[in-house]
């Protein structure tokens, strides 16, 4: 009678106290990074319709959101800019008083302890919406590198704590590292979106950042969703070029990739729970098809369980508010 079953896994599931004691992974507000979208002007707050709870804001309003995040225990924000004007080389992206540069200055002045990460990519600043400069209908890799480097330097000069290239040009980590070093920013780390897939889950972001390509798509530079081995190669290349932290993006649909990269490298590893992954849970929750809070907590826990150290998510504040309520 006593010899079967010899081990009863249910013994450790009998109460929340016991479950808590043997829990392998938890998500804390300190694990989360909040993306924010900054637009020109003052007192501007425009909801993004495909991302409930996410707004485009001017820098003064952004400061409110960042202040709340910090008070809730979220240590870092990731900034995206939507400029007044776009051109074919994205020059508003590396202007010293561009929309992101000014927002960084304000945040670092008012909230010096907040870690400000900036997205480095041309797509929000180019009239054609591609992540680099064009030669004909293709993005010219090598002609794009100096512009990305200029953008990263302008962010560092404004006081960014970490620069995060998301453009997927080959060699950009090396180019950015060299430019930062020449300008004396040897201490500014690079968070490389080393592993970024050409994903349909970026749809809502392109509404928020007004960055949808005007023709074609990004499959000529972002990774094929079918490939996982290639992720290790991308990671290795960026490590060799001097990346300090790595990002996998998207996260929820790429848990296997997070796991593999975690096993293959010892760098800090972040994962980006992207706009579409956020929007689909929010949409189902709005319809009453899912318990939104529980589903989000489960997703974020899964991303950590797969091996991510930190998670970039639009849900960061909602999560932290809930954690505070207990
Ligand atoms: C810029 C960039 C994108 C995202 C982050 N940085 C969009 C894209 O590559 O089209 C997507 C983030 C999200 O979907 O939440 N290149």
Short mmCIF file of C-alpha atoms and ligand atoms in Angstrom, two decimals, residues 37 51 80 119 121 123-124 131 166-167 193 196 201-206 211 218 222 249 272-276 314, ligand 1:
data_model
loop_
_atom_site.label_atom_id
_atom_site.label_comp_id
_atom_site.label_asym_id
_atom_site.label_seq_id
_atom_site.Cartn_x
_atom_site.Cartn_y
_atom_site.Cartn_z
CA UNK A 37 6.99 56.70 -26.61
CA UNK A 51 -2.21 48.98 -27.14
CA UNK A 80 11.34 55.54 -28.46
CA UNK A 119 16.36 52.51 -28.76
CA UNK A 121 17.19 52.62 -34.96
CA UNK A 123 12.80 53.50 -38.62
CA UNK A 124 10.95 56.05 -36.49
CA UNK A 131 15.62 50.88 -40.32
CA UNK A 166 17.45 47.40 -32.73
CA UNK A 167 18.09 47.96 -36.43
CA UNK A 193 18.92 43.44 -29.87
CA UNK A 196 15.46 40.12 -33.49
CA UNK A 201 3.89 40.81 -33.46
CA UNK A 202 5.37 44.29 -33.99
CA UNK A 203 2.15 45.51 -35.61
CA UNK A 204 0.79 47.61 -32.74
CA UNK A 205 4.23 49.12 -32.08
CA UNK A 206 4.30 50.48 -35.60
CA UNK A 211 7.23 53.46 -38.10
CA UNK A 218 11.91 44.00 -42.83
CA UNK A 222 15.51 40.96 -39.40
CA UNK A 249 12.80 39.77 -29.41
CA UNK A 272 11.27 41.95 -25.25
CA UNK A 273 7.63 41.04 -24.69
CA UNK A 274 6.53 42.97 -27.75
CA UNK A 275 3.50 45.04 -28.64
CA UNK A 276 1.50 42.29 -30.38
CA UNK A 314 4.31 47.36 -21.71
C1 LIG B 1 12.59 49.49 -34.16
C2 LIG B 1 11.83 48.66 -33.22
C3 LIG B 1 10.66 47.90 -33.42
C4 LIG B 1 10.29 47.41 -32.18
C5 LIG B 1 11.25 47.84 -31.28
N1 LIG B 1 12.21 48.59 -31.94
C6 LIG B 1 9.82 47.72 -34.60
C7 LIG B 1 10.25 47.03 -35.78
O1 LIG B 1 11.34 46.48 -35.88
O2 LIG B 1 9.45 47.09 -36.71
C8 LIG B 1 9.07 46.59 -31.86
C9 LIG B 1 8.63 46.60 -30.44
C10 LIG B 1 7.27 46.08 -30.20
O3 LIG B 1 6.60 45.52 -31.09
O4 LIG B 1 6.83 46.22 -29.06
N2 LIG B 1 13.23 48.86 -35.16
#
